[in-house]
PDB file of C-alpha atoms in Angstrom:
ATOM      1  CA  MET A 119     -14.187  -2.107  15.667  1.00 94.00           C
ATOM      2  CA  LYS A 120     -12.143  -0.300  18.284  1.00 96.00           C
ATOM      3  CA  VAL A 121      -8.652   0.864  17.321  1.00 97.00           C
ATOM      4  CA  LEU A 122      -6.205   0.101  20.128  1.00 96.00           C
ATOM      5  CA  GLY A 123      -2.791   1.447  21.075  1.00 95.00           C
ATOM      6  CA  ALA A 124      -1.143  -1.706  19.710  1.00 96.00           C
ATOM      7  CA  ASP A 125      -2.630  -1.105  16.248  1.00 98.00           C
ATOM      8  CA  ALA A 126      -0.858   0.453  13.273  1.00 99.00           C
ATOM      9  CA  LEU A 127      -2.046   1.940  10.007  1.00 99.00           C
ATOM     10  CA  ILE A 128      -0.057   0.866   6.948  1.00 99.00           C
ATOM     11  CA  VAL A 129      -0.615   3.222   4.009  1.00 99.00           C
ATOM     12  CA  VAL A 130       0.563   1.528   0.819  1.00 99.00           C
ATOM     13  CA  ASP A 131       1.959   3.475  -2.137  1.00 98.00           C
ATOM     14  CA  VAL A 132      -0.331   6.532  -2.280  1.00 99.00           C
ATOM     15  CA  GLN A 133       2.060   8.179  -4.728  1.00 98.00           C
ATOM     16  CA  CYS A 134       1.586  10.675  -7.528  1.00 98.00           C
ATOM     17  CA  ASP A 135       2.317   8.159 -10.295  1.00 96.00           C
ATOM     18  CA  PHE A 136      -0.543   5.945  -9.049  1.00 96.00           C
ATOM     19  CA  CYS A 137      -3.080   8.792  -9.012  1.00 98.00           C
ATOM     20  CA  PRO A 138      -4.866  10.484 -11.931  1.00 96.00           C
ATOM     21  CA  GLY A 139      -2.342  12.306 -14.102  1.00 96.00           C
ATOM     22  CA  GLY A 140       0.460   9.952 -13.053  1.00 96.00           C
ATOM     23  CA  ALA A 141       2.403   7.456 -15.122  1.00 92.00           C
ATOM     24  CA  LEU A 142       0.398   4.452 -13.878  1.00 92.00           C
ATOM     25  CA  PRO A 143      -2.876   5.894 -12.597  1.00 94.00           C
ATOM     26  CA  VAL A 144      -5.236   3.746 -10.566  1.00 96.00           C
ATOM     27  CA  LYS A 145      -8.816   4.781 -11.301  1.00 95.00           C
ATOM     28  CA  GLY A 146     -10.048   6.751  -8.293  1.00 96.00           C
ATOM     29  CA  GLY A 147      -6.645   6.571  -6.614  1.00 97.00           C
ATOM     30  CA  ASP A 148      -6.912  10.134  -5.394  1.00 97.00           C
ATOM     31  CA  GLU A 149     -10.373   9.485  -3.893  1.00 98.00           C
ATOM     32  CA  ILE A 150      -8.876   7.548  -0.980  1.00 99.00           C
ATOM     33  CA  VAL A 151      -6.639  10.387   0.226  1.00 99.00           C
ATOM     34  CA  GLY A 152      -9.376  12.055   2.289  1.00 98.00           C
ATOM     35  CA  VAL A 153     -10.483   8.710   3.725  1.00 99.00           C
ATOM     36  CA  ILE A 154      -6.913   7.960   4.822  1.00 99.00           C
ATOM     37  CA  ASN A 155      -6.402  11.439   6.269  1.00 99.00           C
ATOM     38  CA  ASP A 156      -9.579  10.992   8.335  1.00 98.00           C
ATOM     39  CA  LEU A 157      -8.216   7.694   9.707  1.00 98.00           C
ATOM     40  CA  LEU A 158      -4.923   9.121  10.970  1.00 98.00           C
ATOM     41  CA  PRO A 159      -6.155  10.499  14.342  1.00 98.00           C
ATOM     42  CA  LYS A 160      -7.464   7.053  15.303  1.00 98.00           C
ATOM     43  CA  PHE A 161      -3.948   5.556  15.298  1.00 98.00           C
ATOM     44  CA  ASP A 162      -0.768   6.047  17.310  1.00 97.00           C
ATOM     45  CA  HIS A 163       1.450   4.254  14.764  1.00 98.00           C
ATOM     46  CA  TRP A 164       1.645   5.066  11.038  1.00 99.00           C
ATOM     47  CA  PHE A 165       3.737   3.335   8.392  1.00 99.00           C
ATOM     48  CA  TYR A 166       3.835   4.493   4.777  1.00 99.00           C
ATOM     49  CA  THR A 167       5.294   2.369   1.990  1.00 98.00           C
ATOM     50  CA  ARG A 168       6.314   3.645  -1.399  1.00 96.00           C
ATOM     51  CA  ASP A 169       7.599   2.236  -4.655  1.00 94.00           C
ATOM     52  CA  TRP A 170      11.156   3.440  -5.046  1.00 93.00           C
ATOM     53  CA  HIS A 171      12.415   2.134  -8.393  1.00 88.00           C
ATOM     54  CA  PRO A 172      15.834   2.745  -9.916  1.00 85.00           C
ATOM     55  CA  GLU A 173      16.010   3.999 -13.483  1.00 87.00           C
ATOM     56  CA  GLY A 174      15.846   1.157 -15.996  1.00 84.00           C
ATOM     57  CA  HIS A 175      13.883  -1.159 -13.694  1.00 83.00           C
ATOM     58  CA  CYS A 176      13.008  -4.601 -15.091  1.00 81.00           C
ATOM     59  CA  SER A 177       9.236  -3.970 -14.860  1.00 80.00           C
ATOM     60  CA  PHE A 178       9.416  -0.903 -17.104  1.00 82.00           C
ATOM     61  CA  ALA A 179       8.232  -1.559 -20.657  1.00 80.00           C
ATOM     62  CA  GLU A 180       7.796   0.690 -23.682  1.00 77.00           C
ATOM     63  CA  ASP A 181       4.658  -1.278 -24.569  1.00 75.00           C
ATOM     64  CA  PRO A 182       3.460  -2.372 -21.106  1.00 70.00           C
ATOM     65  CA  GLU A 183       0.814  -5.041 -20.594  1.00 69.00           C
ATOM     66  CA  PHE A 184      -0.409  -3.323 -17.395  1.00 64.00           C
ATOM     67  CA  ARG A 185      -0.173  -6.612 -15.537  1.00 60.00           C
ATOM     68  CA  ASP A 186       2.181  -8.119 -13.034  1.00 60.00           C
ATOM     69  CA  GLY A 187       5.670  -7.632 -14.415  1.00 67.00           C
ATOM     70  CA  SER A 188       5.035  -5.171 -17.258  1.00 78.00           C
ATOM     71  CA  TRP A 189       4.369  -1.546 -16.398  1.00 81.00           C
ATOM     72  CA  PRO A 190       5.135   1.915 -17.750  1.00 84.00           C
ATOM     73  CA  VAL A 191       8.019   3.789 -16.123  1.00 85.00           C
ATOM     74  CA  HIS A 192       6.720   4.854 -12.697  1.00 90.00           C
ATOM     75  CA  CYS A 193       7.828   5.881  -9.188  1.00 88.00           C
ATOM     76  CA  VAL A 194      11.478   6.376 -10.078  1.00 93.00           C
ATOM     77  CA  ARG A 195      13.453   7.362  -6.988  1.00 94.00           C
ATOM     78  CA  ASN A 196      13.537  11.085  -6.211  1.00 96.00           C
ATOM     79  CA  THR A 197      11.140  12.069  -9.004  1.00 96.00           C
ATOM     80  CA  PRO A 198       7.828  13.927  -8.643  1.00 98.00           C
ATOM     81  CA  GLY A 199       5.941  10.749  -9.569  1.00 96.00           C
ATOM     82  CA  ALA A 200       7.467   8.874  -6.623  1.00 97.00           C
ATOM     83  CA  ALA A 201       6.314  11.544  -4.150  1.00 98.00           C
ATOM     84  CA  PHE A 202       3.311  10.922  -1.937  1.00 99.00           C
ATOM     85  CA  HIS A 203       0.062  12.469  -3.175  1.00 99.00           C
ATOM     86  CA  PRO A 204       0.304  16.186  -2.265  1.00 98.00           C
ATOM     87  CA  ASP A 205      -2.893  16.093  -0.173  1.00 99.00           C
ATOM     88  CA  LEU A 206      -1.919  12.969   1.771  1.00 99.00           C
ATOM     89  CA  HIS A 207      -1.027  13.813   5.364  1.00 99.00           C
ATOM     90  CA  VAL A 208       2.074  12.147   6.780  1.00 98.00           C
ATOM     91  CA  PRO A 209       2.062  12.735  10.556  1.00 98.00           C
ATOM     92  CA  GLU A 210       5.204  13.663  12.424  1.00 96.00           C
ATOM     93  CA  GLY A 211       6.664  10.417  13.695  1.00 96.00           C
ATOM     94  CA  ALA A 212       5.339   8.336  10.803  1.00 98.00           C
ATOM     95  CA  VAL A 213       7.739   5.760   9.392  1.00 98.00           C
ATOM     96  CA  VAL A 214       8.350   5.784   5.629  1.00 98.00           C
ATOM     97  CA  ILE A 215       9.416   2.474   4.118  1.00 97.00           C
ATOM     98  CA  ASN A 216      11.033   2.628   0.684  1.00 95.00           C
ATOM     99  CA  LYS A 217      10.388  -0.698  -0.993  1.00 90.00           C
ATOM    100  CA  PRO A 218      13.828  -1.643  -2.214  1.00 73.00           C
ATOM    101  CA  SER A 219      14.059  -2.429  -5.829  1.00 72.00           C
ATOM    102  CA  GLU A 220      17.085  -3.612  -7.712  1.00 76.00           C
ATOM    103  CA  ARG A 221      17.030  -3.240 -11.461  1.00 77.00           C
ATOM    104  CA  ASP A 222      16.347  -6.945 -11.934  1.00 79.00           C
ATOM    105  CA  THR A 223      13.826  -7.627  -9.135  1.00 77.00           C
ATOM    106  CA  GLU A 224      10.323  -6.421  -8.338  1.00 78.00           C
ATOM    107  CA  THR A 225       8.991  -5.888  -4.814  1.00 84.00           C
ATOM    108  CA  TYR A 226       5.264  -5.619  -4.187  1.00 89.00           C
ATOM    109  CA  ASN A 227       4.970  -5.909  -0.418  1.00 93.00           C
ATOM    110  CA  GLY A 228       6.231  -3.542   2.232  1.00 96.00           C
ATOM    111  CA  TYR A 229       8.073  -6.276   4.132  1.00 97.00           C
ATOM    112  CA  GLN A 230      10.276  -7.777   1.430  1.00 93.00           C
ATOM    113  CA  GLY A 231      13.815  -6.512   1.889  1.00 91.00           C
ATOM    114  CA  THR A 232      12.810  -3.932   4.536  1.00 95.00           C
ATOM    115  CA  ASP A 233      12.731  -3.673   8.315  1.00 96.00           C
ATOM    116  CA  LEU A 234       8.964  -3.062   8.438  1.00 98.00           C
ATOM    117  CA  ALA A 235       8.189  -6.182  10.517  1.00 98.00           C
ATOM    118  CA  GLU A 236      10.983  -5.360  12.963  1.00 98.00           C
ATOM    119  CA  ARG A 237       9.797  -1.756  13.316  1.00 98.00           C
ATOM    120  CA  LEU A 238       6.210  -2.866  13.925  1.00 98.00           C
ATOM    121  CA  ARG A 239       7.317  -5.330  16.598  1.00 98.00           C
ATOM    122  CA  ARG A 240       9.577  -2.755  18.271  1.00 98.00           C
ATOM    123  CA  SER A 241       6.561  -0.443  18.442  1.00 97.00           C
ATOM    124  CA  GLY A 242       4.535  -3.160  20.167  1.00 98.00           C
ATOM    125  CA  VAL A 243       2.134  -3.510  17.247  1.00 98.00           C
ATOM    126  CA  ALA A 244      -0.071  -6.613  17.221  1.00 98.00           C
ATOM    127  CA  ARG A 245      -2.629  -5.664  14.566  1.00 99.00           C
ATOM    128  CA  VAL A 246      -2.232  -3.753  11.308  1.00 99.00           C
ATOM    129  CA  PHE A 247      -4.822  -1.949   9.220  1.00 99.00           C
ATOM    130  CA  VAL A 248      -3.829  -1.842   5.557  1.00 99.00           C
ATOM    131  CA  CYS A 249      -5.014   0.658   2.952  1.00 99.00           C
ATOM    132  CA  GLY A 250      -3.737   2.329  -0.207  1.00 99.00           C
ATOM    133  CA  LEU A 251      -2.894   1.474  -3.799  1.00 98.00           C
ATOM    134  CA  ALA A 252      -3.444  -0.872  -5.471  1.00 96.00           C
ATOM    135  CA  THR A 253      -5.769  -3.464  -3.963  1.00 97.00           C
ATOM    136  CA  ASP A 254      -4.823  -6.181  -6.448  1.00 95.00           C
ATOM    137  CA  TYR A 255      -1.054  -5.699  -6.234  1.00 93.00           C
ATOM    138  CA  CYS A 256       0.857  -3.984  -3.443  1.00 96.00           C
ATOM    139  CA  VAL A 257      -2.024  -3.773  -0.943  1.00 98.00           C
ATOM    140  CA  ARG A 258      -2.820  -7.470  -1.431  1.00 98.00           C
ATOM    141  CA  SER A 259       0.826  -8.458  -1.166  1.00 98.00           C
ATOM    142  CA  THR A 260       1.416  -6.322   1.942  1.00 98.00           C
ATOM    143  CA  ALA A 261      -1.730  -7.602   3.694  1.00 99.00           C
ATOM    144  CA  LEU A 262      -0.836 -11.241   3.006  1.00 99.00           C
ATOM    145  CA  ALA A 263       2.755 -10.653   4.132  1.00 98.00           C
ATOM    146  CA  SER A 264       1.402  -9.056   7.329  1.00 99.00           C
ATOM    147  CA  MET A 265      -0.452 -12.288   8.036  1.00 98.00           C
ATOM    148  CA  ASP A 266       2.690 -14.306   7.275  1.00 98.00           C
ATOM    149  CA  GLU A 267       4.598 -12.118   9.754  1.00 98.00           C
ATOM    150  CA  GLY A 268       2.063 -13.000  12.460  1.00 98.00           C
ATOM    151  CA  PHE A 269       0.158  -9.717  12.634  1.00 99.00           C
ATOM    152  CA  GLN A 270      -3.619  -9.664  12.856  1.00 99.00           C
ATOM    153  CA  THR A 271      -4.507  -7.905   9.622  1.00 99.00           C
ATOM    154  CA  VAL A 272      -7.462  -5.745   8.619  1.00 99.00           C
ATOM    155  CA  LEU A 273      -8.070  -4.435   5.098  1.00 99.00           C
ATOM    156  CA  LEU A 274      -9.792  -1.042   4.991  1.00 99.00           C
ATOM    157  CA  GLU A 275     -11.619  -1.693   1.746  1.00 98.00           C
ATOM    158  CA  ASP A 276     -12.976   1.822   1.187  1.00 98.00           C
ATOM    159  CA  ALA A 277      -9.457   3.256   1.594  1.00 99.00           C
ATOM    160  CA  CYS A 278      -8.113   1.201  -1.331  1.00 98.00           C
ATOM    161  CA  ARG A 279      -8.487   1.162  -5.098  1.00 98.00           C
ATOM    162  CA  ALA A 280      -7.546  -1.542  -7.603  1.00 97.00           C
ATOM    163  CA  VAL A 281      -5.799  -1.502 -10.968  1.00 91.00           C
ATOM    164  CA  ASP A 282      -8.482  -4.045 -11.940  1.00 88.00           C
ATOM    165  CA  VAL A 283      -6.803  -5.181 -15.169  1.00 83.00           C
ATOM    166  CA  PRO A 284      -8.100  -7.575 -16.161  1.00 85.00           C
ATOM    167  CA  GLU A 285     -11.459  -6.571 -14.742  1.00 92.00           C
ATOM    168  CA  GLY A 286     -12.336  -8.354 -11.526  1.00 94.00           C
ATOM    169  CA  THR A 287      -8.811  -8.673 -10.133  1.00 94.00           C
ATOM    170  CA  GLY A 288      -9.589  -6.197  -7.359  1.00 96.00           C
ATOM    171  CA  ALA A 289     -12.527  -8.278  -6.094  1.00 97.00           C
ATOM    172  CA  GLN A 290     -10.490 -11.475  -6.485  1.00 98.00           C
ATOM    173  CA  ALA A 291      -7.699  -9.962  -4.382  1.00 97.00           C
ATOM    174  CA  VAL A 292     -10.144  -9.046  -1.602  1.00 98.00           C
ATOM    175  CA  ASP A 293     -11.556 -12.597  -1.666  1.00 98.00           C
ATOM    176  CA  GLU A 294      -8.039 -14.055  -1.513  1.00 98.00           C
ATOM    177  CA  MET A 295      -7.168 -11.866   1.471  1.00 98.00           C
ATOM    178  CA  ARG A 296     -10.382 -12.903   3.258  1.00 99.00           C
ATOM    179  CA  ARG A 297      -9.620 -16.598   2.682  1.00 98.00           C
ATOM    180  CA  ALA A 298      -6.135 -16.031   4.137  1.00 98.00           C
ATOM    181  CA  GLY A 299      -7.642 -14.635   7.348  1.00 98.00           C
ATOM    182  CA  VAL A 300      -7.507 -10.903   6.640  1.00 99.00           C
ATOM    183  CA  ARG A 301     -10.519  -9.162   8.134  1.00 99.00           C
ATOM    184  CA  VAL A 302     -12.192  -6.774   5.676  1.00 99.00           C
ATOM    185  CA  CYS A 303     -14.043  -3.696   6.886  1.00 98.00           C
ATOM    186  CA  ARG A 304     -14.768  -0.081   6.025  1.00 98.00           C
ATOM    187  CA  SER A 305     -13.264   2.967   7.700  1.00 97.00           C
ATOM    188  CA  GLU A 306     -16.577   4.075   9.223  1.00 97.00           C
ATOM    189  CA  GLU A 307     -16.636   0.835  11.242  1.00 97.00           C
ATOM    190  CA  LEU A 308     -13.600   1.997  13.251  1.00 96.00           C
ATOM    191  CA  ALA A 309     -13.990   3.696  16.601  1.00 89.00           C
TER     192      ALA A 309
END
Protein backbone atom coordinates (compact mmCIF):
# COMPACT_ATOMS: atom_id res chain seq x y z
CA MET A 1 0.00 0.00 0.00
CA LYS A 2 1.45 3.33 -1.04
CA VAL A 3 1.52 6.13 1.54
CA LEU A 4 0.42 9.40 -0.05
CA GLY A 5 0.89 13.05 0.85
CA ALA A 6 -2.72 13.23 2.08
CA ASP A 7 -2.10 10.45 4.62
CA ALA A 8 -1.39 10.90 8.32
CA LEU A 9 0.02 8.64 11.01
CA ILE A 10 -1.86 8.73 14.31
CA VAL A 11 0.24 7.33 17.17
CA VAL A 12 -2.03 6.54 20.11
CA ASP A 13 -0.85 6.75 23.72
CA VAL A 14 2.68 5.29 23.53
CA GLN A 15 3.36 6.54 27.05
CA CYS A 16 5.59 5.31 29.84
CA ASP A 17 2.70 4.17 32.05
CA PHE A 18 1.48 1.85 29.26
CA CYS A 19 4.89 0.23 28.76
CA PRO A 20 6.69 -2.35 30.93
CA GLY A 21 7.53 -0.82 34.30
CA GLY A 22 4.63 1.63 34.07
CA ALA A 23 1.51 1.86 36.18
CA LEU A 24 -0.70 0.13 33.59
CA PRO A 25 1.69 -1.83 31.38
CA VAL A 26 0.48 -3.34 28.13
CA LYS A 27 2.36 -6.57 27.47
CA GLY A 28 4.89 -5.85 24.73
CA GLY A 29 3.98 -2.17 24.66
CA ASP A 30 7.59 -1.14 24.24
CA GLU A 31 8.05 -3.56 21.31
CA ILE A 32 6.09 -1.29 18.97
CA VAL A 33 8.33 1.76 19.47
CA GLY A 34 10.88 0.67 16.85
CA VAL A 35 8.13 -0.26 14.40
CA ILE A 36 6.56 3.19 14.79
CA ASN A 37 9.90 4.97 14.48
CA ASP A 38 10.54 3.10 11.22
CA LEU A 39 7.16 4.28 9.88
CA LEU A 40 7.77 7.99 10.48
CA PRO A 41 9.77 8.76 7.29
CA LYS A 42 6.92 7.41 5.14
CA PHE A 43 4.54 10.16 6.32
CA ASP A 44 4.36 13.93 6.01
CA HIS A 45 1.78 14.32 8.81
CA TRP A 46 2.12 12.91 12.34
CA PHE A 47 -0.38 13.15 15.19
CA TYR A 48 0.33 11.78 18.66
CA THR A 49 -2.38 11.34 21.27
CA ARG A 50 -1.78 10.89 24.96
CA ASP A 51 -3.81 10.21 28.07
CA TRP A 52 -3.66 13.33 30.18
CA HIS A 53 -5.60 12.61 33.38
CA PRO A 54 -6.09 14.98 36.30
CA GLU A 55 -5.31 13.71 39.78
CA GLY A 56 -8.24 11.85 41.31
CA HIS A 57 -9.69 10.78 37.96
CA CYS A 58 -12.90 8.71 38.08
CA SER A 59 -11.25 5.68 36.40
CA PHE A 60 -8.59 5.38 39.11
CA ALA A 61 -9.27 2.58 41.59
CA GLU A 62 -7.31 1.23 44.55
CA ASP A 63 -8.44 -2.27 43.57
CA PRO A 64 -8.81 -1.91 39.78
CA GLU A 65 -10.59 -4.47 37.63
CA PHE A 66 -8.29 -3.71 34.67
CA ARG A 67 -11.31 -3.28 32.43
CA ASP A 68 -13.13 -0.37 30.91
CA GLY A 69 -13.75 2.10 33.71
CA SER A 70 -11.51 0.70 36.47
CA TRP A 71 -7.77 1.23 36.21
CA PRO A 72 -4.81 1.93 38.46
CA VAL A 73 -3.62 5.54 38.66
CA HIS A 74 -1.90 6.22 35.32
CA CYS A 75 -0.85 9.00 32.93
CA VAL A 76 -1.46 11.84 35.37
CA ARG A 77 -0.73 15.17 33.71
CA ASN A 78 2.89 16.33 33.86
CA THR A 79 4.20 13.15 35.51
CA PRO A 80 6.91 10.81 34.18
CA GLY A 81 4.28 8.14 33.51
CA ALA A 82 2.37 10.46 31.16
CA ALA A 83 5.50 11.13 29.07
CA PHE A 84 5.94 9.45 25.72
CA HIS A 85 8.17 6.37 25.75
CA PRO A 86 11.75 7.72 25.85
CA ASP A 87 12.74 5.91 22.64
CA LEU A 88 9.69 7.05 20.67
CA HIS A 89 10.63 9.66 18.07
CA VAL A 90 8.34 12.67 17.79
CA PRO A 91 9.30 14.53 14.59
CA GLU A 92 9.53 18.29 14.48
CA GLY A 93 6.16 19.52 13.29
CA ALA A 94 4.23 16.63 14.82
CA VAL A 95 0.97 17.55 16.53
CA VAL A 96 0.44 16.33 20.10
CA ILE A 97 -3.17 15.91 21.18
CA ASN A 98 -3.82 15.74 24.92
CA LYS A 99 -7.00 13.76 25.40
CA PRO A 100 -8.96 15.98 27.74
CA SER A 101 -10.14 14.34 30.84
CA GLU A 102 -12.29 15.85 33.53
CA ARG A 103 -12.30 14.13 36.89
CA ASP A 104 -15.71 12.61 36.22
CA THR A 105 -15.40 11.60 32.54
CA GLU A 106 -13.22 9.18 30.60
CA THR A 107 -11.98 9.77 27.05
CA TYR A 108 -10.66 6.89 24.98
CA ASN A 109 -10.47 8.34 21.48
CA GLY A 110 -8.27 11.11 20.19
CA TYR A 111 -11.19 13.06 18.72
CA GLN A 112 -13.50 13.42 21.71
CA GLY A 113 -13.19 16.93 23.08
CA THR A 114 -10.18 17.79 20.88
CA ASP A 115 -9.52 19.53 17.58
CA LEU A 116 -7.91 16.45 16.00
CA ALA A 117 -10.47 16.15 13.17
CA GLU A 118 -10.18 19.86 12.38
CA ARG A 119 -6.38 19.69 12.34
CA LEU A 120 -6.41 16.67 10.04
CA ARG A 121 -8.79 18.39 7.64
CA ARG A 122 -6.76 21.62 7.68
CA SER A 123 -3.72 19.54 6.74
CA GLY A 124 -5.59 18.06 3.78
CA VAL A 125 -5.58 14.56 5.25
CA ALA A 126 -7.96 12.05 3.67
CA ARG A 127 -6.64 8.79 5.12
CA VAL A 128 -5.25 7.98 8.56
CA PHE A 129 -3.04 5.12 9.69
CA VAL A 130 -3.58 4.30 13.35
CA CYS A 131 -1.14 2.55 15.67
CA GLY A 132 -0.21 2.50 19.35
CA LEU A 133 -1.63 1.40 22.69
CA ALA A 134 -3.90 -0.31 23.42
CA THR A 135 -5.59 -2.12 20.55
CA ASP A 136 -8.71 -2.98 22.55
CA TYR A 137 -9.24 0.47 24.07
CA CYS A 138 -7.83 3.75 22.80
CA VAL A 139 -6.59 2.46 19.42
CA ARG A 140 -9.96 0.83 18.72
CA SER A 141 -11.87 3.91 19.82
CA THR A 142 -9.66 6.28 17.80
CA ALA A 143 -9.86 4.13 14.65
CA LEU A 144 -13.65 3.88 14.85
CA ALA A 145 -13.94 7.62 15.51
CA SER A 146 -11.72 8.25 12.47
CA MET A 147 -14.24 6.35 10.37
CA ASP A 148 -17.10 8.32 11.94
CA GLU A 149 -15.26 11.54 11.04
CA GLY A 150 -15.14 10.44 7.39
CA PHE A 151 -11.47 9.51 7.14
CA GLN A 152 -10.38 6.36 5.35
CA THR A 153 -8.79 4.43 8.19
CA VAL A 154 -6.02 1.83 8.28
CA LEU A 155 -4.97 -0.08 11.39
CA LEU A 156 -1.27 -0.96 11.48
CA GLU A 157 -1.73 -4.18 13.42
CA ASP A 158 1.94 -4.93 14.09
CA ALA A 159 2.41 -1.42 15.54
CA CYS A 160 -0.22 -2.02 18.24
CA ARG A 161 -0.55 -4.10 21.38
CA ALA A 162 -3.65 -4.98 23.41
CA VAL A 163 -4.43 -5.02 27.12
CA ASP A 164 -6.24 -8.28 26.28
CA VAL A 165 -8.12 -8.55 29.59
CA PRO A 166 -10.16 -10.60 29.40
CA GLU A 167 -8.15 -12.65 26.94
CA GLY A 168 -9.28 -12.25 23.36
CA THR A 169 -10.40 -8.62 23.56
CA GLY A 170 -7.53 -7.53 21.32
CA ALA A 171 -8.60 -9.88 18.52
CA GLN A 172 -12.25 -8.92 19.04
CA ALA A 173 -11.34 -5.24 18.70
CA VAL A 174 -9.51 -5.88 15.41
CA ASP A 175 -12.54 -7.82 14.11
CA GLU A 176 -14.87 -4.99 15.16
CA MET A 177 -12.70 -2.42 13.37
CA ARG A 178 -12.64 -4.57 10.21
CA ARG A 179 -16.44 -4.89 10.25
CA ALA A 180 -16.69 -1.10 10.57
CA GLY A 181 -14.62 -0.64 7.41
CA VAL A 182 -11.15 -0.13 8.89
CA ARG A 183 -8.52 -1.70 6.67
CA VAL A 184 -6.04 -3.82 8.63
CA CYS A 185 -2.47 -4.27 7.44
CA ARG A 186 1.10 -4.59 8.67
CA SER A 187 3.79 -1.93 8.49
CA GLU A 188 5.90 -3.87 5.98
CA GLU A 189 3.02 -3.60 3.48
CA LEU A 190 3.52 0.18 3.25
CA ALA A 191 5.60 1.73 0.51
